Short mmCIF file of C-alpha atoms in Angstrom, two decimals:
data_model
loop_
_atom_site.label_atom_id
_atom_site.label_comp_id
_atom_site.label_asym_id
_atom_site.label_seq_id
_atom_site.Cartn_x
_atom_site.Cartn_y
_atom_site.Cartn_z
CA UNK F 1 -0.33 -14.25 -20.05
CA UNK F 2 -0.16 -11.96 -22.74
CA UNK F 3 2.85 -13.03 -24.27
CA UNK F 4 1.16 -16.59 -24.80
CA UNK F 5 -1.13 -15.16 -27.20
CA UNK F 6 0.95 -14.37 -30.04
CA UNK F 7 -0.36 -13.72 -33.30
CA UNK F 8 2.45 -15.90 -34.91
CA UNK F 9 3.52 -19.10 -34.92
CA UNK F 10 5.91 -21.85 -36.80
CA UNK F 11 2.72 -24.28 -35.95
CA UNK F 12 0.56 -22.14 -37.38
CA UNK F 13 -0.95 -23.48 -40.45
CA UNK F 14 0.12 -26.57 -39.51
CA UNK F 15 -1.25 -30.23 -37.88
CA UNK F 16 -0.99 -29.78 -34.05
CA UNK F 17 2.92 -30.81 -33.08
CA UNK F 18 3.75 -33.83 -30.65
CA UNK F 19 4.86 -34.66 -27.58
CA UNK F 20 8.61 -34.15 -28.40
CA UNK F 21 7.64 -30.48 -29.81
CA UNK F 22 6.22 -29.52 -26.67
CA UNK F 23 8.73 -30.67 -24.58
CA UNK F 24 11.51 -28.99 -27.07
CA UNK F 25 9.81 -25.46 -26.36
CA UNK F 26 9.24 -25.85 -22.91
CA UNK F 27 13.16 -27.11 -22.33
CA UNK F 28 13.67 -23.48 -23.50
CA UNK F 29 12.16 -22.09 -20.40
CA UNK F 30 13.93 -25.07 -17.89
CA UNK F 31 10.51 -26.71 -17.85
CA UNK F 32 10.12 -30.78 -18.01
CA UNK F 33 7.17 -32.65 -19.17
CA UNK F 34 6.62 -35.15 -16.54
CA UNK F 35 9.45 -33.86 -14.02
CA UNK F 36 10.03 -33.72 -10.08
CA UNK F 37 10.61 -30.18 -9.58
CA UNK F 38 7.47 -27.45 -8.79
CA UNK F 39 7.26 -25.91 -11.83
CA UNK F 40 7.44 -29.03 -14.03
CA UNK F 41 4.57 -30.20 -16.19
CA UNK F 42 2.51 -33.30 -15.16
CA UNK F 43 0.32 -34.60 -18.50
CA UNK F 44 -2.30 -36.41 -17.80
CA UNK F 45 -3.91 -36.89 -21.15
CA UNK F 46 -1.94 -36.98 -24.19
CA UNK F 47 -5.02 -34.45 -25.83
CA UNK F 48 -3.57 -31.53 -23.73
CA UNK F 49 -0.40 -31.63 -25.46
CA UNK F 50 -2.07 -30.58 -28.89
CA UNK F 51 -4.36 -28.46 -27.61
CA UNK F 52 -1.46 -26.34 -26.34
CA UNK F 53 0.37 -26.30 -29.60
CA UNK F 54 -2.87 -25.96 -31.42
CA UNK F 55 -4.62 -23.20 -29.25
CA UNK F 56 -1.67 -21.63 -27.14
CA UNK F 57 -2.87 -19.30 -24.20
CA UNK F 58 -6.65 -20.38 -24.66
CA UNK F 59 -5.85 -24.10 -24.71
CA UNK F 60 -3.29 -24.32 -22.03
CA UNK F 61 -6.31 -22.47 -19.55
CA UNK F 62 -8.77 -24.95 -21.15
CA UNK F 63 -6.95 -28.28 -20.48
CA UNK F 64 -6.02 -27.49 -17.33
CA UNK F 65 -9.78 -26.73 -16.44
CA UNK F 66 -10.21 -29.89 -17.41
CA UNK F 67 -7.71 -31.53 -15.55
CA UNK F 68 -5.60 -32.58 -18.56
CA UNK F 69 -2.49 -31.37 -16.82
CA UNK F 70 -0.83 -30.27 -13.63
CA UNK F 71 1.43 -28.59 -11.97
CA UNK F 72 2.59 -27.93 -8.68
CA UNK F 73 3.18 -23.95 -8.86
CA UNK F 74 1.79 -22.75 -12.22
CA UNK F 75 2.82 -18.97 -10.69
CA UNK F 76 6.40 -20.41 -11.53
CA UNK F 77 5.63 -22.77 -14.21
CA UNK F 78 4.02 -19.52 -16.34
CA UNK F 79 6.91 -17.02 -14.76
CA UNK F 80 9.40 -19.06 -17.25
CA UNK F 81 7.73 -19.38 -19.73
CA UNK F 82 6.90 -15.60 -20.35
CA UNK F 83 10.61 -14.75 -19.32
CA UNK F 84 11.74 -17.29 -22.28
CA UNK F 85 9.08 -15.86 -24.39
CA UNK F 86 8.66 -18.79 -25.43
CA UNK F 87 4.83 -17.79 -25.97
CA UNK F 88 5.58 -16.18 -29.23
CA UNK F 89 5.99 -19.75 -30.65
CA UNK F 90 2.91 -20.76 -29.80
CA UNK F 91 -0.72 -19.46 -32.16
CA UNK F 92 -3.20 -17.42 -30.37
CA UNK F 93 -7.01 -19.25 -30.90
CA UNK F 94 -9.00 -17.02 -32.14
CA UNK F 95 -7.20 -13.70 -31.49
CA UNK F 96 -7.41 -12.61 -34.88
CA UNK F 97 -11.53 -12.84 -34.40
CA UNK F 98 -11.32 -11.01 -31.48
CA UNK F 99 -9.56 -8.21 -32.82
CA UNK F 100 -11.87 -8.09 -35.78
CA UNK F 101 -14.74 -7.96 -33.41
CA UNK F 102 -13.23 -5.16 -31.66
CA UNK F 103 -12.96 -3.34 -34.85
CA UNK F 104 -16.33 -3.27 -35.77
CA UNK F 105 -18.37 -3.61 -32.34
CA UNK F 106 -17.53 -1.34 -29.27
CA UNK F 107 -17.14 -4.55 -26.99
CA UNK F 108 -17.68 -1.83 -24.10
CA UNK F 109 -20.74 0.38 -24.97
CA UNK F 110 -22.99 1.15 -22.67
CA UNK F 111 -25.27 -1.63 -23.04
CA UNK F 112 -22.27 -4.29 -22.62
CA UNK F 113 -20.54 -3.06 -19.84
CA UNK F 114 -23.09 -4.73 -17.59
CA UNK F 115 -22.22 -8.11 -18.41
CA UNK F 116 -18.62 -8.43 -16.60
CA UNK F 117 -20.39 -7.08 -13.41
CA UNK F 118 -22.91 -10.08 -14.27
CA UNK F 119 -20.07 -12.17 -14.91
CA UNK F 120 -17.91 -11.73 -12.67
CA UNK F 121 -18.11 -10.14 -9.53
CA UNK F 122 -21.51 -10.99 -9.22
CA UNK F 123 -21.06 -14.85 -9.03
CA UNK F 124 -20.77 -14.75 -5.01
CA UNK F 125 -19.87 -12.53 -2.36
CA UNK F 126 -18.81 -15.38 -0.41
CA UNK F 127 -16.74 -15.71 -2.48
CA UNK F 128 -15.01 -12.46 -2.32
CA UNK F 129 -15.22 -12.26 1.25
CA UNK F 130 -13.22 -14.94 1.99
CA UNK F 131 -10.71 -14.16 -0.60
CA UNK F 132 -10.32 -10.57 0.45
CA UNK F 133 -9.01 -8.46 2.68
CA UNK F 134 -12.29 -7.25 5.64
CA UNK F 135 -13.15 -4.38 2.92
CA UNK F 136 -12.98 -6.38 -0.07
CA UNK F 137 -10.28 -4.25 -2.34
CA UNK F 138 -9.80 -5.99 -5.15
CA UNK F 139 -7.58 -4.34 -6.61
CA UNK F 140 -3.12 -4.32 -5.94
CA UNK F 141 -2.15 -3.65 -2.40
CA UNK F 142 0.61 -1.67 -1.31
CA UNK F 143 3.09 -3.57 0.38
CA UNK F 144 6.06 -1.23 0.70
CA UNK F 145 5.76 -1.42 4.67
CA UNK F 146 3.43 -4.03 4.82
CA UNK F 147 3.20 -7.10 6.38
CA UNK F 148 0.07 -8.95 5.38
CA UNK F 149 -2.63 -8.12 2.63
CA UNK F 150 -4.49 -6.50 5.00
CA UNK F 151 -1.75 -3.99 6.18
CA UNK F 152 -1.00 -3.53 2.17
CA UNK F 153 -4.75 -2.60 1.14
CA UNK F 154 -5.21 -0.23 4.15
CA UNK F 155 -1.45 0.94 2.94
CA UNK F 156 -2.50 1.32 -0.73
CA UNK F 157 -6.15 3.02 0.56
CA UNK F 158 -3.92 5.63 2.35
CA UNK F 159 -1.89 6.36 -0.33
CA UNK F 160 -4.45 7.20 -2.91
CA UNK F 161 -5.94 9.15 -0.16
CA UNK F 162 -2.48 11.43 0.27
CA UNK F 163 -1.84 11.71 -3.13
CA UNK F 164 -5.16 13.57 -4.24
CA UNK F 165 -4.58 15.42 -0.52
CA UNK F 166 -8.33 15.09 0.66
CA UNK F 167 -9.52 17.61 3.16
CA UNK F 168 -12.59 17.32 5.10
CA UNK F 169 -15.85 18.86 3.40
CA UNK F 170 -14.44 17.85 0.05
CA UNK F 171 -16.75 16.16 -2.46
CA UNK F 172 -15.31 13.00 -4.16
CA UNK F 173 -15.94 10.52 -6.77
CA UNK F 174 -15.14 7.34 -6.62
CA UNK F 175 -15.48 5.52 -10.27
CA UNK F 176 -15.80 1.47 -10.21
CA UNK F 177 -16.30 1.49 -6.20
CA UNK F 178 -16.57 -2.48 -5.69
CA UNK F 179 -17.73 -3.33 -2.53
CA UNK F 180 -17.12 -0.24 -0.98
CA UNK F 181 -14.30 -0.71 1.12
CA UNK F 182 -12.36 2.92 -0.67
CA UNK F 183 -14.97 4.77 -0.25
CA UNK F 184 -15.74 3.96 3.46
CA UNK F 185 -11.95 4.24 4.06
CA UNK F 186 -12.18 8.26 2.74
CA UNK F 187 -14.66 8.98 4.60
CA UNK F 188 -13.91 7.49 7.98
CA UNK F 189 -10.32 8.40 7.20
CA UNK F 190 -10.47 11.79 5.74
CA UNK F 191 -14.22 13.10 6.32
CA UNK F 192 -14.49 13.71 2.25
CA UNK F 193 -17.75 12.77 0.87
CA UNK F 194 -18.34 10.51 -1.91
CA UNK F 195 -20.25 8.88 -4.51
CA UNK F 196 -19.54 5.68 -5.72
CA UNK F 197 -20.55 4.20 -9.20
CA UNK F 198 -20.12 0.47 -10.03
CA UNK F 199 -21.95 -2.15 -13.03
CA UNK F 200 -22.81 -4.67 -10.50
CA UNK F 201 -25.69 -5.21 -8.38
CA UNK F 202 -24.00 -7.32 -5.42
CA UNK F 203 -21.15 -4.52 -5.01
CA UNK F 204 -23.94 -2.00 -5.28
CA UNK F 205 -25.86 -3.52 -2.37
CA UNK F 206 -23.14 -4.62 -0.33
CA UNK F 207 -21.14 -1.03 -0.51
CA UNK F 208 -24.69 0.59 0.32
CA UNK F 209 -24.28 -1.59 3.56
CA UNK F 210 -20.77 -1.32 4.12
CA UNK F 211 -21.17 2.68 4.12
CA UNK F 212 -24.51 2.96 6.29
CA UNK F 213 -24.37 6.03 8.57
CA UNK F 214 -21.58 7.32 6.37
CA UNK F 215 -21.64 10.63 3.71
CA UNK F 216 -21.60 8.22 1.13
CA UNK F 217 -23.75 7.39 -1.93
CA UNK F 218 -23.41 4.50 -4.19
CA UNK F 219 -24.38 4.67 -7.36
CA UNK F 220 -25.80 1.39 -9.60
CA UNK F 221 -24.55 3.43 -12.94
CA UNK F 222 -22.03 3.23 -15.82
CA UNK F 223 -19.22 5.85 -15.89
CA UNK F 224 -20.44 7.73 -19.13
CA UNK F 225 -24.15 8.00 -16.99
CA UNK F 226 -23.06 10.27 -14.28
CA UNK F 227 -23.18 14.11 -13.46
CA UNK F 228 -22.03 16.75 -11.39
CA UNK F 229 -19.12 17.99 -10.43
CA UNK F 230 -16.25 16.82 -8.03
CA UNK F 231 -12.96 18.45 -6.20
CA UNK F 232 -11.35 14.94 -6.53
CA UNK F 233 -11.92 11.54 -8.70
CA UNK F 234 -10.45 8.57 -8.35
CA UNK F 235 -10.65 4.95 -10.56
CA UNK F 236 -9.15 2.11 -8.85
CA UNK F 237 -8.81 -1.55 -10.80
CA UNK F 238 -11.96 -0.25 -13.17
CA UNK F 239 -10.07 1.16 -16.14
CA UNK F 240 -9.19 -2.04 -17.42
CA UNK F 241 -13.08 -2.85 -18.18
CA UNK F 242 -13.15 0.50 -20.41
CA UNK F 243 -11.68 -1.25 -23.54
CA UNK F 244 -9.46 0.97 -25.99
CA UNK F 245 -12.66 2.71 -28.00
CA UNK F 246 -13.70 4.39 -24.88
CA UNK F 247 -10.53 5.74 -23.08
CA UNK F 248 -11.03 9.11 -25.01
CA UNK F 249 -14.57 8.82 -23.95
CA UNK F 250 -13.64 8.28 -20.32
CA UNK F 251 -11.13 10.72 -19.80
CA UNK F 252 -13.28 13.21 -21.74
CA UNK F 253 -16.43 12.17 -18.89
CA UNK F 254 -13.51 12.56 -16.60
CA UNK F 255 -12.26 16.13 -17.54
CA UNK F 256 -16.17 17.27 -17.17
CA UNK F 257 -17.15 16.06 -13.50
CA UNK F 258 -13.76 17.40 -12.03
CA UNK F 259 -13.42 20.82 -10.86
CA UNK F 260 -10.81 23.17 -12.87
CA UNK F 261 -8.57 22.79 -9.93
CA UNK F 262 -9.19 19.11 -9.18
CA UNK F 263 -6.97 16.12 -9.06
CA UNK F 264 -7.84 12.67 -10.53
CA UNK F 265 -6.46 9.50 -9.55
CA UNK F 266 -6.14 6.24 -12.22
CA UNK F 267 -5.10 3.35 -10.89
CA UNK F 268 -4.89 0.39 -13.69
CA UNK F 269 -3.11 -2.33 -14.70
CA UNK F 270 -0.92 -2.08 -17.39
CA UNK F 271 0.56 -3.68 -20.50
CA UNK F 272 3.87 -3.33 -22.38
CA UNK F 273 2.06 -2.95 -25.91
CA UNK F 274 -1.12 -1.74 -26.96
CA UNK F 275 -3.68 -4.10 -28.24
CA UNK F 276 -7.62 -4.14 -29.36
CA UNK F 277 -8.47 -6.89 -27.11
CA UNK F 278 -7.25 -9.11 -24.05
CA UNK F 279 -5.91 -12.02 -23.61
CA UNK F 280 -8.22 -15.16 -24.87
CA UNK F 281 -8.72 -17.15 -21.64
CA UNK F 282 -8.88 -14.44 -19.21
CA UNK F 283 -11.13 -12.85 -21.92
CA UNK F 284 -13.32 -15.89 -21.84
CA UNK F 285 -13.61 -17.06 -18.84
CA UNK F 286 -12.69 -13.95 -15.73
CA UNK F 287 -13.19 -10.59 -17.27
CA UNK F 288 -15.13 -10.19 -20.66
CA UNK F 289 -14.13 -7.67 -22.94
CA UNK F 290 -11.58 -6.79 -20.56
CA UNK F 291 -8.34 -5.13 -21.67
CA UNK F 292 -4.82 -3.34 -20.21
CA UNK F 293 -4.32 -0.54 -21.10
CA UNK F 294 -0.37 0.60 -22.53
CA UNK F 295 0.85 3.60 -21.89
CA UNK F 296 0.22 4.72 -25.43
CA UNK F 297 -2.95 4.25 -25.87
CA UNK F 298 -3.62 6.26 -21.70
CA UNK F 299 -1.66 9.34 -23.15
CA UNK F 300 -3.35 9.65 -26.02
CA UNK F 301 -6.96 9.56 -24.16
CA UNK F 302 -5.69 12.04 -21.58
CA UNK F 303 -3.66 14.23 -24.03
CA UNK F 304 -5.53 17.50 -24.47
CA UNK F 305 -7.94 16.57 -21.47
CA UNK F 306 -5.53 15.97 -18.28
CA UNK F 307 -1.58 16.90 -17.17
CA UNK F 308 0.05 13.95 -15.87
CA UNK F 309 1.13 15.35 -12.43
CA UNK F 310 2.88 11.57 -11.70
CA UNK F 311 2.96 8.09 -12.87
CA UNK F 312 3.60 5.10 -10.26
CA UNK F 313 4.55 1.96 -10.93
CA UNK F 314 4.31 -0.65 -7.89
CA UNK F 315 3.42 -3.91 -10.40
CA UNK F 316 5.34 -6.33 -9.01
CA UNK F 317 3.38 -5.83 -5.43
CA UNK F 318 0.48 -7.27 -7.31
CA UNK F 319 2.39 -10.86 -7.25
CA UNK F 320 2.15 -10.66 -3.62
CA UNK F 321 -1.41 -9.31 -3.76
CA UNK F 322 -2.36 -12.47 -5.92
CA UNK F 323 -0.75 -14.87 -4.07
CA UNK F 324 -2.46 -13.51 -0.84
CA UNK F 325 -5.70 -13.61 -2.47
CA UNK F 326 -4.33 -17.44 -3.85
CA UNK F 327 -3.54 -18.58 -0.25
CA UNK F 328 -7.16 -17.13 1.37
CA UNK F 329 -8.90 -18.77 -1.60
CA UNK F 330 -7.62 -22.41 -0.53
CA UNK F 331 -7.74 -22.01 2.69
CA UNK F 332 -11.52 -21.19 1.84
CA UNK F 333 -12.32 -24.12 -0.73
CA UNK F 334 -13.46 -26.18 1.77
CA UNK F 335 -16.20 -24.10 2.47
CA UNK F 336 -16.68 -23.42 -0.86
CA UNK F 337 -16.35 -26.04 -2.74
CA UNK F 338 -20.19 -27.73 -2.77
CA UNK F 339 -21.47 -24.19 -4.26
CA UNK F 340 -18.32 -23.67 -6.70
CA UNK F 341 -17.05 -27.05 -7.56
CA UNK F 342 -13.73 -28.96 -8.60
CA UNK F 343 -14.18 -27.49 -12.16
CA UNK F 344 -14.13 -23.58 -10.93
CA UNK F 345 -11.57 -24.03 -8.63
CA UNK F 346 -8.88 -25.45 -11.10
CA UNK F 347 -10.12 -22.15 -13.21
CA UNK F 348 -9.83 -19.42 -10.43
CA UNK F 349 -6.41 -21.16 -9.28
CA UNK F 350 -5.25 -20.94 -12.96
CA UNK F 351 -6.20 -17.39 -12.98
CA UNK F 352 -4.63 -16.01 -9.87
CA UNK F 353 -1.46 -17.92 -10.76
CA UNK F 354 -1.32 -17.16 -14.17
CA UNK F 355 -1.47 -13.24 -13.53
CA UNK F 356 1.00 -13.26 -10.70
CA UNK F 357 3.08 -14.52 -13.44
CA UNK F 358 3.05 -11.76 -15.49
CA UNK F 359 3.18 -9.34 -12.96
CA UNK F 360 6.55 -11.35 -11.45
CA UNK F 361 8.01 -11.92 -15.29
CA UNK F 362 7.29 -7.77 -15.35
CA UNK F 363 5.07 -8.04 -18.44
CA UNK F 364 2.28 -6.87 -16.56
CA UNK F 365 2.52 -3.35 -14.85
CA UNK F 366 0.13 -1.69 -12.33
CA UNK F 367 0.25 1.82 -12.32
CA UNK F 368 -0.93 5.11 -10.66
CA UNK F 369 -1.64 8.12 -12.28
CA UNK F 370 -2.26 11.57 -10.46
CA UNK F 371 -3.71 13.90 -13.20
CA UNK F 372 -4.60 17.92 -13.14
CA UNK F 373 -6.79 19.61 -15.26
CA UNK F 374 -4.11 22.57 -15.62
CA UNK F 375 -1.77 21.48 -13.98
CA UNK F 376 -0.73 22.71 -10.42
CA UNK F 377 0.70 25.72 -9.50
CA UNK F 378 4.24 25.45 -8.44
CA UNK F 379 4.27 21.67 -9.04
CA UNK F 380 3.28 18.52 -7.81
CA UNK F 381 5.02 16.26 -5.09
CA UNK F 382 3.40 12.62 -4.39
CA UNK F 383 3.98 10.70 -1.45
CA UNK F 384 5.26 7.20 -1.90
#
């Protein structure tokens, strides 16, 4: 989605377009208002049409909350559109607010991180655990040799696993630990201990469950709160919560709780350019504050701190991951549905679409990142 919130615009400054101007810029991308195939446009009030033109990214997500607008596989429908680029003709509501915010408030201190745990995954574990795979990763399978989401979590579990080389006895932390489900999988898999930190309060209960019996402690605590001192650390899908004023921060928090001869594992999504803040709906109404990280702005929080050992990029497995997740969730609404309602559903439908779109258009990246302190002796060699 991040293309759809450029800065930019030949509407900008003026009246919201028509009818024919939306269907002139979506042509671009092989998309029809009102046409047969999947990834055609269905409008089912005319107000949806300006609200795109007026709003872009924010009021495309909007209307189609609202039911404004349809269509059959908005994965598809979004996949052109990005590949077109046809986003960069469109304004970006409020962006320029947002990144004025960001430049005066740290929209991820201390006190704030707590609200997407709040937010977000708090809203229901039933939620999740119908969604999910049995340990509830939520984060970009693996699916190199895998089947199924479930083969491709347990796949992607095992590789972070071989790629920081746990040993039994060896103390590990795990940094944004969900609902458990990494942490149990170390230290079933690999008898390593490990402590697990995470902002919410229903990950922090249900990992404390998950992990009963296990050398495992979970930890209700923000990243910059913790102590000690760890042969290995990994982050997986939390980085993207840390927002661009605290990656120095993080790494820096990092570089302190890993031993000298340590590795470190990041895995994060990632975007194509640096920016302040994220995109507008997905800022709104999924993950607050949230923002991807580019390459950039990760080397110059790790530089002086970290040597990149290896950097992984699997991002278009996170299309399949989405979809998977996309497929449990509907096969779920109708158990669902009386808590959630018609409303949320047309919003968490539009949001796992929507990002396998940019992960399938390649705009969105997921990478891994094994890091040493000093770098290791003779070299490093990752599995794959």
């Amino acid at each position: 989605m991040r293309s759809l919130t450029a800065s930019h615009s030949h509407f900008a400054g003026n009246q919201p377009g028509s009818r024919d101007d939306l269907s002139t810029l979506l042509l671009k991308a092989d998309i029809r208002l009102d046409g047969t195939r999947p990834w055609d446009v269905t409008i089912h009030d005319e107000r949806a049409v300006h609200r795109i033109l007026a709003e872009g990214a924010l009021g495309a997500g909007e209307s189609y909350m609202d039911g404004w607008w349809d269509c059959r596989a908005i994965d598809q429908m979004l996949t052109r559109v990005l590949r077109a680029g046809i986003g960069s003709e469109l304004p970006s509501a409020g962006l320029l607010w947002a990144q004025l915010k960001a430049r005066v408030c740290n929209l991820q201190s201390t006190r704030r991180a707590w609200i997407v745990g709040r937010t977000h995954y708090d809203i229901g574990d039933d939620l999740y655990r119908r969604m999910l795979d049995p340990r509830m990763i939520y984060s970009c399978g693996y699916w190199l040799n895998a089947a199924n989401l479930d083969e491709a979590q347990e796949a992607k579990l095992d590789l972070v696993c071989r790629k920081l080389d746990l040993h039994p006895g060896m103390r590990v932390l795990d940094v944004g630990c969900g609902w458990g489900g990494a942490a149990q999988f170390a230290a079933e898999r690999y008898g390593v201990e490990v402590v697990g930190c995470t902002i919410s309060v229903n990950q922090a209960k249900a990992a404390e469950e998950r992990c009963a019996g296990l050398p495992v402690q979970i930890l209700l605590e923000d990243y910059r709160d913790l102590k000690g001192r760890f042969d290995r650390i990994y982050s997986i899908g939390m980085f993207e919560h840390v927002g661009p004023r605290n990656y120095a921060t993080f790494m820096q928090k990092m570089s302190k709780l890993l031993q000298p001869d340590g590795l470190m594992l990041l895995h994060s999504i990632g975007s194509l350019h640096s920016h302040s803040v994220g995109d507008p709906w997905l800022t709104r109404y999924i993950f607050p504050n949230g923002v991807p990280p580019s390459m950039v702005q990760i080397g110059a929080a790790v530089e002086g701190r970290f040597v990149i050992e290896d950097w992984h990029n699997f991002g278009s497995d996170y299309d399949r991951t989405l979809m998977a997740w996309s497929a449990n969730f509907e096969q779920s609404w109708p158990e669902l549905q009386s808590r959630y309602g018609e409303r949320f559903q047309r919003m968490w439908h539009y949001y796992l679409h929507s990002c396998a779109a940019t992960f399938r258009s390649r705009q969105s990246q997921l990478w891994q990142l094994v890091m040493s302190p000093r770098g290791v002796a003779g070299g490093y060699r990752s599995p794959r």
